[in-house]
Short mmCIF file of N, CA, C and O in Angstrom, two decimals:
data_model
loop_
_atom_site.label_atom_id
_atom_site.label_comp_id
_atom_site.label_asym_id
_atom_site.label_seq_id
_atom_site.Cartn_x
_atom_site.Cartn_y
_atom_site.Cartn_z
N UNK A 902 49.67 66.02 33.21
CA UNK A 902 50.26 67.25 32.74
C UNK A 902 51.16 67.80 33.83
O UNK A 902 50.91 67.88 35.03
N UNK A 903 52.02 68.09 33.34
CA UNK A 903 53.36 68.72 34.69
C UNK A 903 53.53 70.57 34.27
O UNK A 903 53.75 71.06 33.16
N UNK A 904 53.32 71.37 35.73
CA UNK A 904 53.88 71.67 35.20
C UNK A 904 55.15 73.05 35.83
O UNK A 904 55.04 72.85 37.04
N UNK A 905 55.90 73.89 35.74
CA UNK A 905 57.37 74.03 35.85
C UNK A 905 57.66 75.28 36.31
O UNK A 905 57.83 76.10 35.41
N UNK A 906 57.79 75.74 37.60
CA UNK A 906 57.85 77.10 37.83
C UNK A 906 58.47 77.60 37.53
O UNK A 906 59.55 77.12 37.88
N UNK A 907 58.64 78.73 36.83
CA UNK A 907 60.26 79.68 36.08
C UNK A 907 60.45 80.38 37.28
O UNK A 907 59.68 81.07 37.95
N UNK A 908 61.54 80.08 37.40
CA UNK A 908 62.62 81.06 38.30
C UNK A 908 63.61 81.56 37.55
O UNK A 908 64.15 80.91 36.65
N UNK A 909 63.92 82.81 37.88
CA UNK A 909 64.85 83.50 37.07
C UNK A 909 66.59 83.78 37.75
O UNK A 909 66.99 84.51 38.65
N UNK A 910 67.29 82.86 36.87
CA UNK A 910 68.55 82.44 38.15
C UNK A 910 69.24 83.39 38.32
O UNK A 910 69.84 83.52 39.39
N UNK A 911 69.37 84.38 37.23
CA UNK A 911 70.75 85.66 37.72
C UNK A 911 70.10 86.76 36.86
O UNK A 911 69.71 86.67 35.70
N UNK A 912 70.06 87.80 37.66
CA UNK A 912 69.52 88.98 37.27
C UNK A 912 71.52 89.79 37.40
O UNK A 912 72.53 89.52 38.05
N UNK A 913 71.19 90.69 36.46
CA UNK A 913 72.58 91.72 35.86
C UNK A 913 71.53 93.15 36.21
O UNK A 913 70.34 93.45 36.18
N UNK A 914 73.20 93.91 36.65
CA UNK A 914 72.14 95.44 37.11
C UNK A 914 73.92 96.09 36.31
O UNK A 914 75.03 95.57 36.42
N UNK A 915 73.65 97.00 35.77
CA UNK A 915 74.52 97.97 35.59
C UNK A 915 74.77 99.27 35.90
O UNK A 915 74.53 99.96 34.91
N UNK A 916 75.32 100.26 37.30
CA UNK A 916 75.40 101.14 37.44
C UNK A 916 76.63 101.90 36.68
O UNK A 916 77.58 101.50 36.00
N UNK A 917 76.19 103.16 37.11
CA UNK A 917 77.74 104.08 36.23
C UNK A 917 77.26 105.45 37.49
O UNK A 917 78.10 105.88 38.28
N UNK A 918 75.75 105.99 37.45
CA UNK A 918 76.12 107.09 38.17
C UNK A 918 75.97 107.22 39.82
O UNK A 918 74.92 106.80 40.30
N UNK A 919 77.21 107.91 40.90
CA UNK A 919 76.92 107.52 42.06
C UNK A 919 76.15 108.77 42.63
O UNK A 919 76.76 109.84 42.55
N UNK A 920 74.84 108.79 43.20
CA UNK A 920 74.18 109.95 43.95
C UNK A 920 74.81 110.44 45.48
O UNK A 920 74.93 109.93 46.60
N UNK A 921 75.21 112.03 44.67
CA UNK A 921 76.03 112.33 46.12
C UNK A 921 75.19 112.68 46.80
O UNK A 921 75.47 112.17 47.88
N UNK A 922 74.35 113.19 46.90
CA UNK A 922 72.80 113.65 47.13
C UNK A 922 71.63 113.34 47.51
O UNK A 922 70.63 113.67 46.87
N UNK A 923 71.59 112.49 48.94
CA UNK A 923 70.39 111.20 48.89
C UNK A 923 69.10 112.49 48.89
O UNK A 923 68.10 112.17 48.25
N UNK A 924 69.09 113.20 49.23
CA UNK A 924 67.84 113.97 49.04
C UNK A 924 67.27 114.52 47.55
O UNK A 924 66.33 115.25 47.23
N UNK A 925 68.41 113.74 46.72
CA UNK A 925 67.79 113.79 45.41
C UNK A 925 67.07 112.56 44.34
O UNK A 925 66.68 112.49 43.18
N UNK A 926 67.19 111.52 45.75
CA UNK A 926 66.67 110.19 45.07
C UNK A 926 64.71 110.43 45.08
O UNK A 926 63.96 111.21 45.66
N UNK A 927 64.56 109.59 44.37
CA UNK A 927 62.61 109.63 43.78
C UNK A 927 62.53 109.06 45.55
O UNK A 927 63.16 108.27 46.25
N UNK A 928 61.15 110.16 45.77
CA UNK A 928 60.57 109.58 47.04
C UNK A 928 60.23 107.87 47.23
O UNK A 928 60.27 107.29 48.31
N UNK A 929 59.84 107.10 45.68
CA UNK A 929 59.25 106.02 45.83
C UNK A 929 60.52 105.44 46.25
O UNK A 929 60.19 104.26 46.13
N UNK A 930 61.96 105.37 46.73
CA UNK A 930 63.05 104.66 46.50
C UNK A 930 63.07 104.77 47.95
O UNK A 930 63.05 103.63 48.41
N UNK A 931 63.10 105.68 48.91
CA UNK A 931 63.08 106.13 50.27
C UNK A 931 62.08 105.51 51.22
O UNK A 931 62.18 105.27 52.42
N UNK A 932 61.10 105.31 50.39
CA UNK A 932 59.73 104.06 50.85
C UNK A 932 60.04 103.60 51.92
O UNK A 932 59.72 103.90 53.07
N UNK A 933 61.04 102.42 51.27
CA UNK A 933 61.79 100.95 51.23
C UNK A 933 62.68 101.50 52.91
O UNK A 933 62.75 100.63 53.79
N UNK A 934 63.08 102.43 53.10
CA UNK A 934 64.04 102.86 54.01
C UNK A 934 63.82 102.84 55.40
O UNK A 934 64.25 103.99 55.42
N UNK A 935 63.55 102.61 56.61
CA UNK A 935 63.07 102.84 57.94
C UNK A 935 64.13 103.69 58.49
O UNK A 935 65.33 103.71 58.24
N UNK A 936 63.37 104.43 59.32
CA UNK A 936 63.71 105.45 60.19
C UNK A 936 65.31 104.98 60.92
O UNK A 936 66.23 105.65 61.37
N UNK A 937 65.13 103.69 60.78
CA UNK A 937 66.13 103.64 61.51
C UNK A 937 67.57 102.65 60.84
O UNK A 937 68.44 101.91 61.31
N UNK A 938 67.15 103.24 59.36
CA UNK A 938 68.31 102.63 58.53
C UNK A 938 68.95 103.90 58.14
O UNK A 938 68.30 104.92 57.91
N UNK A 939 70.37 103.79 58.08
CA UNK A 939 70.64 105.10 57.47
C UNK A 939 71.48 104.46 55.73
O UNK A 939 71.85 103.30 55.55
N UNK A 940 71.56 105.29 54.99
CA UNK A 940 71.78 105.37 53.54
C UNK A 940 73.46 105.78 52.95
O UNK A 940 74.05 106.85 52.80
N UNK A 941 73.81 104.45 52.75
CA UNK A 941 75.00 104.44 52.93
C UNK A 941 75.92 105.34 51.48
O UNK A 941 76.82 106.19 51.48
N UNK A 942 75.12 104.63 50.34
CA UNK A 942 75.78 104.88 49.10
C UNK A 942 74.42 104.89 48.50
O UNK A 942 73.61 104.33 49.25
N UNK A 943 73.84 105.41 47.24
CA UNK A 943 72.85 104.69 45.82
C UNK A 943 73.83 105.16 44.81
O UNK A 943 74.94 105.69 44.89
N UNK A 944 73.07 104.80 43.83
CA UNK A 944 73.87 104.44 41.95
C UNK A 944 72.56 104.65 41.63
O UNK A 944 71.57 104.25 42.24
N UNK A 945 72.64 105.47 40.39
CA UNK A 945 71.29 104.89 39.26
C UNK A 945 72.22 104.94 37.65
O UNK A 945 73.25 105.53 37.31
N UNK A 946 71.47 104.19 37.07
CA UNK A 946 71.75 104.22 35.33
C UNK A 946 70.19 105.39 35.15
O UNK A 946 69.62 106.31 35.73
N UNK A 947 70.11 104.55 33.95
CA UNK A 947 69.30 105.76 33.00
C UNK A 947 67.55 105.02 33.44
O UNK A 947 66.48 105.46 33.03
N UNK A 948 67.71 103.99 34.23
CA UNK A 948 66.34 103.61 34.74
C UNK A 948 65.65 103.07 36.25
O UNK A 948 64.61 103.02 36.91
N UNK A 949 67.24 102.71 36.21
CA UNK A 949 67.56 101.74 37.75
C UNK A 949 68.04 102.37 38.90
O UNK A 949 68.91 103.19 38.61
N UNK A 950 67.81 102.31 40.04
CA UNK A 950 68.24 102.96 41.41
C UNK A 950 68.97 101.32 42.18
O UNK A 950 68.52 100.18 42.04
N UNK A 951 69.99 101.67 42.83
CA UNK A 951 70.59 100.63 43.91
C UNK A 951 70.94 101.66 45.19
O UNK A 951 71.80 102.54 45.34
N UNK A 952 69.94 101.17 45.98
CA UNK A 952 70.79 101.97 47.32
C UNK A 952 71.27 101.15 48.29
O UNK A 952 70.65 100.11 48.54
N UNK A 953 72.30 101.44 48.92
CA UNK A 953 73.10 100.23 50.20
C UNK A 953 72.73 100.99 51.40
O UNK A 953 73.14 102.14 51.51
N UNK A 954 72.06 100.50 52.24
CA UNK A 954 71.78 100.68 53.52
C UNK A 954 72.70 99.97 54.61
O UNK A 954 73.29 98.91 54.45
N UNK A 955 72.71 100.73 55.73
CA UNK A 955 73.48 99.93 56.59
C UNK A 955 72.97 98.34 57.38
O UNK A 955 73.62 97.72 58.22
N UNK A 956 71.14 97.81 56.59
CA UNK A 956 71.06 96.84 57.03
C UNK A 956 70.72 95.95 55.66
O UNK A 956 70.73 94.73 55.55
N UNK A 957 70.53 96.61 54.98
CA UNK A 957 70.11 95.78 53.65
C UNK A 957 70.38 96.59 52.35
O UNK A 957 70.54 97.81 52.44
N UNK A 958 70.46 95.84 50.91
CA UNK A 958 70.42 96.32 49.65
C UNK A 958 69.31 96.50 48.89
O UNK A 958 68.80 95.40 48.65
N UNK A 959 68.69 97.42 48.40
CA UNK A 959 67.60 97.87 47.88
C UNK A 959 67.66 98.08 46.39
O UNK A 959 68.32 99.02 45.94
N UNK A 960 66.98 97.23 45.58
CA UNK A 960 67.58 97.57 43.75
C UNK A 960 65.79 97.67 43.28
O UNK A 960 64.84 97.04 43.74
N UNK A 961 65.82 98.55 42.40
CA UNK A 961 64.40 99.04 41.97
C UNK A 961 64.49 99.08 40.31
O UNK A 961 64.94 100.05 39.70
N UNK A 962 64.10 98.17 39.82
CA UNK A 962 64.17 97.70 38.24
C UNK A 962 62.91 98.13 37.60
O UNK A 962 61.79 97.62 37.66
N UNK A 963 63.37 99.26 36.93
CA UNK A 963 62.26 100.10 35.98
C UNK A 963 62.27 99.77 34.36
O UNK A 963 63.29 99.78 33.66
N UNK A 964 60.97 99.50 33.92
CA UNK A 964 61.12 99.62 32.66
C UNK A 964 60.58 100.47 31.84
O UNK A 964 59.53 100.15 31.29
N UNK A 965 61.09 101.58 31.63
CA UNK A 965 60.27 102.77 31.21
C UNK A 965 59.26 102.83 29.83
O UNK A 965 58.58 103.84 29.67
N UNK A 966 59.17 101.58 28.72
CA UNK A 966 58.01 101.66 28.29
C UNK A 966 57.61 100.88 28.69
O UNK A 966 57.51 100.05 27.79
N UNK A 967 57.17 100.42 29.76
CA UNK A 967 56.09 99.63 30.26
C UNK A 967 55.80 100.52 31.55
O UNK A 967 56.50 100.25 32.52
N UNK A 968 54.93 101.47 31.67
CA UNK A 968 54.82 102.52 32.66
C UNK A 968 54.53 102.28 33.79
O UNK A 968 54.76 103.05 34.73
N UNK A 969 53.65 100.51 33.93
CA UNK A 969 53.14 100.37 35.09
C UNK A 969 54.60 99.14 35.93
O UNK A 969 54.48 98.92 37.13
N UNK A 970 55.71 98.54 35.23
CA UNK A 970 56.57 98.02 35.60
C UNK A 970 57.48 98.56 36.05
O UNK A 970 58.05 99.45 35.42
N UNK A 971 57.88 98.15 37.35
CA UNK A 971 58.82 98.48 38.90
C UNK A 971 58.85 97.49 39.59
O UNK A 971 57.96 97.10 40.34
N UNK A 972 60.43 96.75 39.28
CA UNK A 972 60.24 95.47 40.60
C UNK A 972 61.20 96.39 41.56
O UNK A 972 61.81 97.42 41.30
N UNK A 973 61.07 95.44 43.02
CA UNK A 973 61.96 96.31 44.21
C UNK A 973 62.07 94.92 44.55
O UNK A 973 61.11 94.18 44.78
N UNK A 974 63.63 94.54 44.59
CA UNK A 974 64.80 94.03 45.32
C UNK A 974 65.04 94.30 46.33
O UNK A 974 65.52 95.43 46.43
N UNK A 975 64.89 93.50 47.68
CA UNK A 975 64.76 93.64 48.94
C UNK A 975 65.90 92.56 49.68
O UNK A 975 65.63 91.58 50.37
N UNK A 976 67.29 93.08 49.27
CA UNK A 976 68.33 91.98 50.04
C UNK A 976 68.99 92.58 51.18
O UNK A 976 69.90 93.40 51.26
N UNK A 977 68.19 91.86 52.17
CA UNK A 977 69.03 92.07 54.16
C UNK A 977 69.86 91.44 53.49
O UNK A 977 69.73 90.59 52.62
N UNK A 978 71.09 92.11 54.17
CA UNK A 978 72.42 91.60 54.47
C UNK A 978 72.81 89.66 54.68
O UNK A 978 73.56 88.85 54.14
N UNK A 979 71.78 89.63 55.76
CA UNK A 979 72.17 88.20 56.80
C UNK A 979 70.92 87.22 55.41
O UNK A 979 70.04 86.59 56.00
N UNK A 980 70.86 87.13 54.29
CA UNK A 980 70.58 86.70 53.30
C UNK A 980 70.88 86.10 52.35
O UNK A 980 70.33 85.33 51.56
N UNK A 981 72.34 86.77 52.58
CA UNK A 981 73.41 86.62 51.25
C UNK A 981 74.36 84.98 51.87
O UNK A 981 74.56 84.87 53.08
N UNK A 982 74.74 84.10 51.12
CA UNK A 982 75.33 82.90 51.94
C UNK A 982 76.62 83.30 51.51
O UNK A 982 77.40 83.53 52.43
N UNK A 983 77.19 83.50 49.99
CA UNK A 983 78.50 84.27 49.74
C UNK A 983 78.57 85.18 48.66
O UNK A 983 77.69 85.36 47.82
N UNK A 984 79.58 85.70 48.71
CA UNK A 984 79.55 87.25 47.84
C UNK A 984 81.26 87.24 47.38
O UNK A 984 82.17 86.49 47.72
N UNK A 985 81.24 88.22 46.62
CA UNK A 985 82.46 88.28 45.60
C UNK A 985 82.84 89.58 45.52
O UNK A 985 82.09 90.42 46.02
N UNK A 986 83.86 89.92 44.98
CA UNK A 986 83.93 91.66 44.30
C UNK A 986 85.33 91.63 42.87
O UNK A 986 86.52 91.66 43.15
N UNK A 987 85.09 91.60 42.26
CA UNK A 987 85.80 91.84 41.30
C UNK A 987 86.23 92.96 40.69
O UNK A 987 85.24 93.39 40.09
N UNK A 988 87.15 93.69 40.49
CA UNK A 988 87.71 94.57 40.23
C UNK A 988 88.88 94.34 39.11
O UNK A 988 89.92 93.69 39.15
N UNK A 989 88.26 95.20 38.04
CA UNK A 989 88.32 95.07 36.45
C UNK A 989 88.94 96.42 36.23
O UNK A 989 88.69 97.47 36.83
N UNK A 990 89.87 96.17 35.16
CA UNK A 990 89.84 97.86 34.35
C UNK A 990 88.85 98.89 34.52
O UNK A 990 88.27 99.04 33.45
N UNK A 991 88.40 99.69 35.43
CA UNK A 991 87.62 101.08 35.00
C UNK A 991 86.00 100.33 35.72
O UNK A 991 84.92 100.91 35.66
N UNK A 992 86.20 99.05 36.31
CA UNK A 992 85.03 98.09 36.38
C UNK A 992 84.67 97.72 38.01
O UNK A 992 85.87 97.86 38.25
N UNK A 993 84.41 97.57 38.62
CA UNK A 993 83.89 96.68 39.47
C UNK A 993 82.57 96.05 39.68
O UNK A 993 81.45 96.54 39.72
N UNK A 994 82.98 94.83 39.80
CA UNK A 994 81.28 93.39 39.60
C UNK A 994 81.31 93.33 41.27
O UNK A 994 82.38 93.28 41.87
N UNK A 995 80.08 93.34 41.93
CA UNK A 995 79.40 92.69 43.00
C UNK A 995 78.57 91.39 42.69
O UNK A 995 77.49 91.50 42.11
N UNK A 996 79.10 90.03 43.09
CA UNK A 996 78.21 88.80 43.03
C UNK A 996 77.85 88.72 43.53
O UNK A 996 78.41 89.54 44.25
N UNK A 997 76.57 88.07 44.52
CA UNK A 997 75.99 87.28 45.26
C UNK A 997 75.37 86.15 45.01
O UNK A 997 74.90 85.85 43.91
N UNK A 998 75.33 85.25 46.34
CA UNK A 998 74.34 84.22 46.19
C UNK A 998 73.69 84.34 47.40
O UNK A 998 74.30 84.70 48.40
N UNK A 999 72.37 84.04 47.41
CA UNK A 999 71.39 84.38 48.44
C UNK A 999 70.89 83.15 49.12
O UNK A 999 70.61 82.22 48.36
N UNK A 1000 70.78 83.03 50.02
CA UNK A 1000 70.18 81.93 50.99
C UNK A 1000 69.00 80.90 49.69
O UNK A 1000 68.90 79.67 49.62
N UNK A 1001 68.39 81.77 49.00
CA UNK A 1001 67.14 81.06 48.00
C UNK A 1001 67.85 80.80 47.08
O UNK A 1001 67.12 80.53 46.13
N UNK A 1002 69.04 80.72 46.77
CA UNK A 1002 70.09 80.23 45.64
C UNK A 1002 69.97 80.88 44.32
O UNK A 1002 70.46 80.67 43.21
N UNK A 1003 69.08 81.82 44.87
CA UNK A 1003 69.02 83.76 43.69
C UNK A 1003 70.84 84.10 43.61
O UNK A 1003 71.76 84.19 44.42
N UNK A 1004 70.70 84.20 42.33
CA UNK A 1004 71.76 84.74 41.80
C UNK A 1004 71.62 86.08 41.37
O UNK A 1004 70.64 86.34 40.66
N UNK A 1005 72.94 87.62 41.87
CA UNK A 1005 72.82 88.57 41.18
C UNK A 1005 73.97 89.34 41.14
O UNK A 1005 74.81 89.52 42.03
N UNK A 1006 73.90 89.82 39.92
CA UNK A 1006 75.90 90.52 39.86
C UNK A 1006 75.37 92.08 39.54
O UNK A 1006 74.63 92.46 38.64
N UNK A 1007 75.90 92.69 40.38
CA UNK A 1007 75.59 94.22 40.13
C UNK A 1007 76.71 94.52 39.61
O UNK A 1007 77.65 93.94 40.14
N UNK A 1008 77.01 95.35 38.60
CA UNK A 1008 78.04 96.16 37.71
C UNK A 1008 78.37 97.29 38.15
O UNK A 1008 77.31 97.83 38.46
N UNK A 1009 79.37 98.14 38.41
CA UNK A 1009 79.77 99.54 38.06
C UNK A 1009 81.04 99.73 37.41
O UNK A 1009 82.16 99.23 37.49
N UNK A 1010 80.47 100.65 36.72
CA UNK A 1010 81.56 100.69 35.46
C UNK A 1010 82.10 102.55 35.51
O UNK A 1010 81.76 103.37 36.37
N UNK A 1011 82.74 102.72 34.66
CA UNK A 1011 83.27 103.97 34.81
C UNK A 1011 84.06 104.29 36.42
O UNK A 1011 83.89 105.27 37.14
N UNK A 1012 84.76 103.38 36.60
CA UNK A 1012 85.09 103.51 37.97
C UNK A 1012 86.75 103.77 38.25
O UNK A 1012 87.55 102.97 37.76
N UNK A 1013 87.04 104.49 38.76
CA UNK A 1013 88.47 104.92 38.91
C UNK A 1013 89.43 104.35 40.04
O UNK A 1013 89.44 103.13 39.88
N UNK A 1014 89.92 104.56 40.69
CA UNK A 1014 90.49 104.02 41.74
C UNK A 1014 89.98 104.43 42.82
O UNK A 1014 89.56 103.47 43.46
N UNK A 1015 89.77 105.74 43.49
CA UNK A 1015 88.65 106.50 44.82
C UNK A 1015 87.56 105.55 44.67
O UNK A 1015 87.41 104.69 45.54
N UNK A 1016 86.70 105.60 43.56
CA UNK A 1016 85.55 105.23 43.22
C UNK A 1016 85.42 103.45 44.06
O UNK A 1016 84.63 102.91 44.83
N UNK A 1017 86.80 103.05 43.27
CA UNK A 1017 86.53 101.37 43.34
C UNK A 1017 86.64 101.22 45.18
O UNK A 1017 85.98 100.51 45.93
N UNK A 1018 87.91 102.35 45.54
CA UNK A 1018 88.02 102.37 47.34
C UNK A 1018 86.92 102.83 48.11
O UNK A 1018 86.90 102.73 49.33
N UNK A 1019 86.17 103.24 47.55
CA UNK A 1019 85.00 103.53 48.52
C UNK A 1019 83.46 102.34 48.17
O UNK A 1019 82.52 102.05 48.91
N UNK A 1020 83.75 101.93 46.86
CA UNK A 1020 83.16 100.50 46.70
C UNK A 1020 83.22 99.63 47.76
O UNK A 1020 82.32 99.14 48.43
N UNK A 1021 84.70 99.49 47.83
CA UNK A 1021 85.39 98.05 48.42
C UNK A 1021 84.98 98.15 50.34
O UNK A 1021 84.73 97.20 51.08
N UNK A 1022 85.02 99.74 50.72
CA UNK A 1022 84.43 99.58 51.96
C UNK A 1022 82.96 99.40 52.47
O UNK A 1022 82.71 98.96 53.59
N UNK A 1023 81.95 99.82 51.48
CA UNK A 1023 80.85 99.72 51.17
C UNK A 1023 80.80 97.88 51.31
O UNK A 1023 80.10 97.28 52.12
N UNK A 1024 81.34 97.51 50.71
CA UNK A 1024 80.85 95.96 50.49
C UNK A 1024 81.80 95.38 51.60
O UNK A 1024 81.65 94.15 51.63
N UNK A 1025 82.73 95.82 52.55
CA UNK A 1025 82.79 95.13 53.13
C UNK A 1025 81.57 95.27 54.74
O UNK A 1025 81.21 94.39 55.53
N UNK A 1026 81.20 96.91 54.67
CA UNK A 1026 80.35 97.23 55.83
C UNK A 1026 79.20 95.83 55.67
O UNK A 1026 78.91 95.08 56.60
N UNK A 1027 78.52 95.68 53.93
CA UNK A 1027 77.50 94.90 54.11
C UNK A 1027 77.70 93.64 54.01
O UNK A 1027 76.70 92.96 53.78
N UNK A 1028 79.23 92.84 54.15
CA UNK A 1028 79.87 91.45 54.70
C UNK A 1028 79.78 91.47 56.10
O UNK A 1028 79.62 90.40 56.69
N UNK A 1029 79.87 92.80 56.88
CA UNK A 1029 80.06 92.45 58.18
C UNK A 1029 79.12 91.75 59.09
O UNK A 1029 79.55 91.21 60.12
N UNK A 1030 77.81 91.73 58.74
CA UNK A 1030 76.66 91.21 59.24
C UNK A 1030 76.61 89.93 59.04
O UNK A 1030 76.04 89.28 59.91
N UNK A 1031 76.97 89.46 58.30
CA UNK A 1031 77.32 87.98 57.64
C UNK A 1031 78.26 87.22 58.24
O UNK A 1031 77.77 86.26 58.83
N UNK A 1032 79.29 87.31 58.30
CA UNK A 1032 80.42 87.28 58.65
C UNK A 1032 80.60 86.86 59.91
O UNK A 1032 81.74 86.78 60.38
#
Protein backbone atom coordinates (compact mmCIF):
# COMPACT_ATOMS: atom_id res chain seq x y z
CA UNK A 1 0.00 0.00 0.00
CA UNK A 2 1.62 3.48 -0.90
CA UNK A 3 0.94 6.14 0.41
CA UNK A 4 1.09 10.22 -0.83
CA UNK A 5 1.65 13.29 1.12
CA UNK A 6 -0.61 16.29 -0.07
CA UNK A 7 1.18 19.32 -0.35
CA UNK A 8 -0.59 22.22 -1.28
CA UNK A 9 1.41 23.97 -4.26
CA UNK A 10 0.04 27.63 -4.48
CA UNK A 11 -1.95 29.25 -1.99
CA UNK A 12 -3.87 32.86 -3.47
CA UNK A 13 -4.37 35.68 -0.75
CA UNK A 14 -6.41 38.68 -1.86
CA UNK A 15 -5.94 42.04 -0.21
CA UNK A 16 -7.87 45.40 -0.95
CA UNK A 17 -7.65 47.12 2.57
CA UNK A 18 -4.22 48.87 3.64
CA UNK A 19 -3.97 49.46 7.70
CA UNK A 20 -2.73 52.91 8.32
CA UNK A 21 -2.88 52.14 11.86
CA UNK A 22 -0.66 49.24 13.13
CA UNK A 23 -2.09 49.79 16.57
CA UNK A 24 -5.27 48.75 15.16
CA UNK A 25 -4.25 45.27 14.04
CA UNK A 26 -5.82 42.05 16.41
CA UNK A 27 -3.20 41.53 19.17
CA UNK A 28 -3.01 37.76 17.91
CA UNK A 29 -1.24 39.24 14.52
CA UNK A 30 1.53 41.27 16.68
CA UNK A 31 2.38 37.79 18.41
CA UNK A 32 4.34 36.82 15.37
CA UNK A 33 6.39 40.31 15.66
CA UNK A 34 9.77 40.63 17.87
CA UNK A 35 10.79 43.53 19.56
CA UNK A 36 13.11 43.98 17.26
CA UNK A 37 11.20 43.85 13.94
CA UNK A 38 9.59 46.89 13.01
CA UNK A 39 6.14 46.85 10.81
CA UNK A 40 6.50 47.99 7.61
CA UNK A 41 3.00 47.88 5.79
CA UNK A 42 -0.31 45.15 6.73
CA UNK A 43 -3.51 44.66 4.36
CA UNK A 44 -6.52 42.76 5.58
CA UNK A 45 -9.69 41.59 3.40
CA UNK A 46 -12.80 40.68 5.21
CA UNK A 47 -10.81 37.66 7.03
CA UNK A 48 -7.14 37.74 6.27
CA UNK A 49 -4.27 39.94 7.74
CA UNK A 50 -0.69 40.25 5.67
CA UNK A 51 1.84 42.20 7.48
CA UNK A 52 5.50 43.00 5.89
CA UNK A 53 8.08 43.33 8.39
CA UNK A 54 11.41 44.55 7.84
CA UNK A 55 12.71 40.85 8.28
CA UNK A 56 9.97 38.65 7.20
CA UNK A 57 6.22 38.29 5.74
CA UNK A 58 3.55 37.29 8.05
CA UNK A 59 -0.03 36.06 6.35
CA UNK A 60 -2.75 34.77 8.90
CA UNK A 61 -5.56 32.73 6.99
CA UNK A 62 -8.88 32.80 8.85
CA UNK A 63 -11.84 30.95 8.23
CA UNK A 64 -14.58 32.44 9.96
CA UNK A 65 -17.09 29.52 10.04
CA UNK A 66 -14.78 27.28 11.22
CA UNK A 67 -14.04 29.24 14.58
CA UNK A 68 -11.24 27.17 15.68
CA UNK A 69 -9.25 27.65 12.03
CA UNK A 70 -6.14 30.18 11.76
CA UNK A 71 -3.14 29.20 9.76
CA UNK A 72 0.01 31.76 10.22
CA UNK A 73 2.41 32.06 7.27
CA UNK A 74 5.80 32.62 8.46
CA UNK A 75 8.05 33.84 5.27
CA UNK A 76 11.80 35.33 6.32
CA UNK A 77 12.81 37.14 3.58
CA UNK A 78 16.28 34.99 2.90
CA UNK A 79 13.52 32.05 2.04
CA UNK A 80 12.17 33.24 -0.95
CA UNK A 81 14.63 31.80 -4.09
CA UNK A 82 12.60 34.25 -6.65
CA UNK A 83 9.82 36.68 -6.64
CA UNK A 84 7.84 38.71 -9.20
CA UNK A 85 5.51 41.83 -9.08
CA UNK A 86 3.05 42.40 -11.56
CA UNK A 87 1.24 45.37 -12.03
CA UNK A 88 -2.25 45.21 -13.67
CA UNK A 89 -5.05 47.74 -14.19
CA UNK A 90 -6.16 48.94 -10.58
CA UNK A 91 -4.09 45.43 -9.60
CA UNK A 92 -0.91 44.42 -8.28
CA UNK A 93 0.16 40.37 -7.91
CA UNK A 94 3.20 39.51 -5.55
CA UNK A 95 4.65 35.86 -6.61
CA UNK A 96 6.93 33.89 -4.85
CA UNK A 97 8.78 30.80 -4.80
CA UNK A 98 10.26 29.64 -1.61
CA UNK A 99 13.37 27.67 -0.97
CA UNK A 100 10.58 24.43 -0.19
CA UNK A 101 9.28 25.05 -3.78
CA UNK A 102 5.90 26.57 -1.87
CA UNK A 103 4.23 28.54 -4.19
CA UNK A 104 2.25 31.92 -3.28
CA UNK A 105 0.74 34.97 -5.14
CA UNK A 106 -0.61 37.61 -2.90
CA UNK A 107 -3.20 39.99 -4.70
CA UNK A 108 -4.02 43.68 -4.16
CA UNK A 109 -6.55 45.02 -5.93
CA UNK A 110 -8.23 48.38 -5.81
CA UNK A 111 -4.92 49.92 -6.26
CA UNK A 112 -4.13 53.28 -7.79
CA UNK A 113 -0.90 54.54 -8.75
CA UNK A 114 0.54 56.00 -4.90
CA UNK A 115 -0.86 52.75 -3.77
CA UNK A 116 1.02 50.49 -6.46
CA UNK A 117 4.42 53.12 -5.59
CA UNK A 118 4.50 52.41 -2.22
CA UNK A 119 3.85 48.57 -3.04
CA UNK A 120 6.76 48.52 -5.38
CA UNK A 121 9.14 49.93 -2.53
CA UNK A 122 7.81 47.63 0.01
CA UNK A 123 8.77 44.65 -2.17
CA UNK A 124 11.79 45.86 -3.11
CA UNK A 125 12.94 46.57 0.87
CA UNK A 126 11.92 42.66 1.23
CA UNK A 127 14.26 41.68 -2.16
CA UNK A 128 16.99 43.38 -0.49
CA UNK A 129 17.92 40.60 1.90
CA UNK A 130 17.93 38.20 -0.87
CA UNK A 131 19.62 39.83 -3.24
Amino acid sequence: MAYMKFKELTKYFDFKEEILEIDSLPEYTKEYVYDSEKIMIAYKNSKDYVLFTDKKMLLFDRDPLAVYYKKVHVVPYNSISTSAINYLPGKVELLFSLNSSYQLHINFISMNHEKKEHLKQIFKLMMKPVV
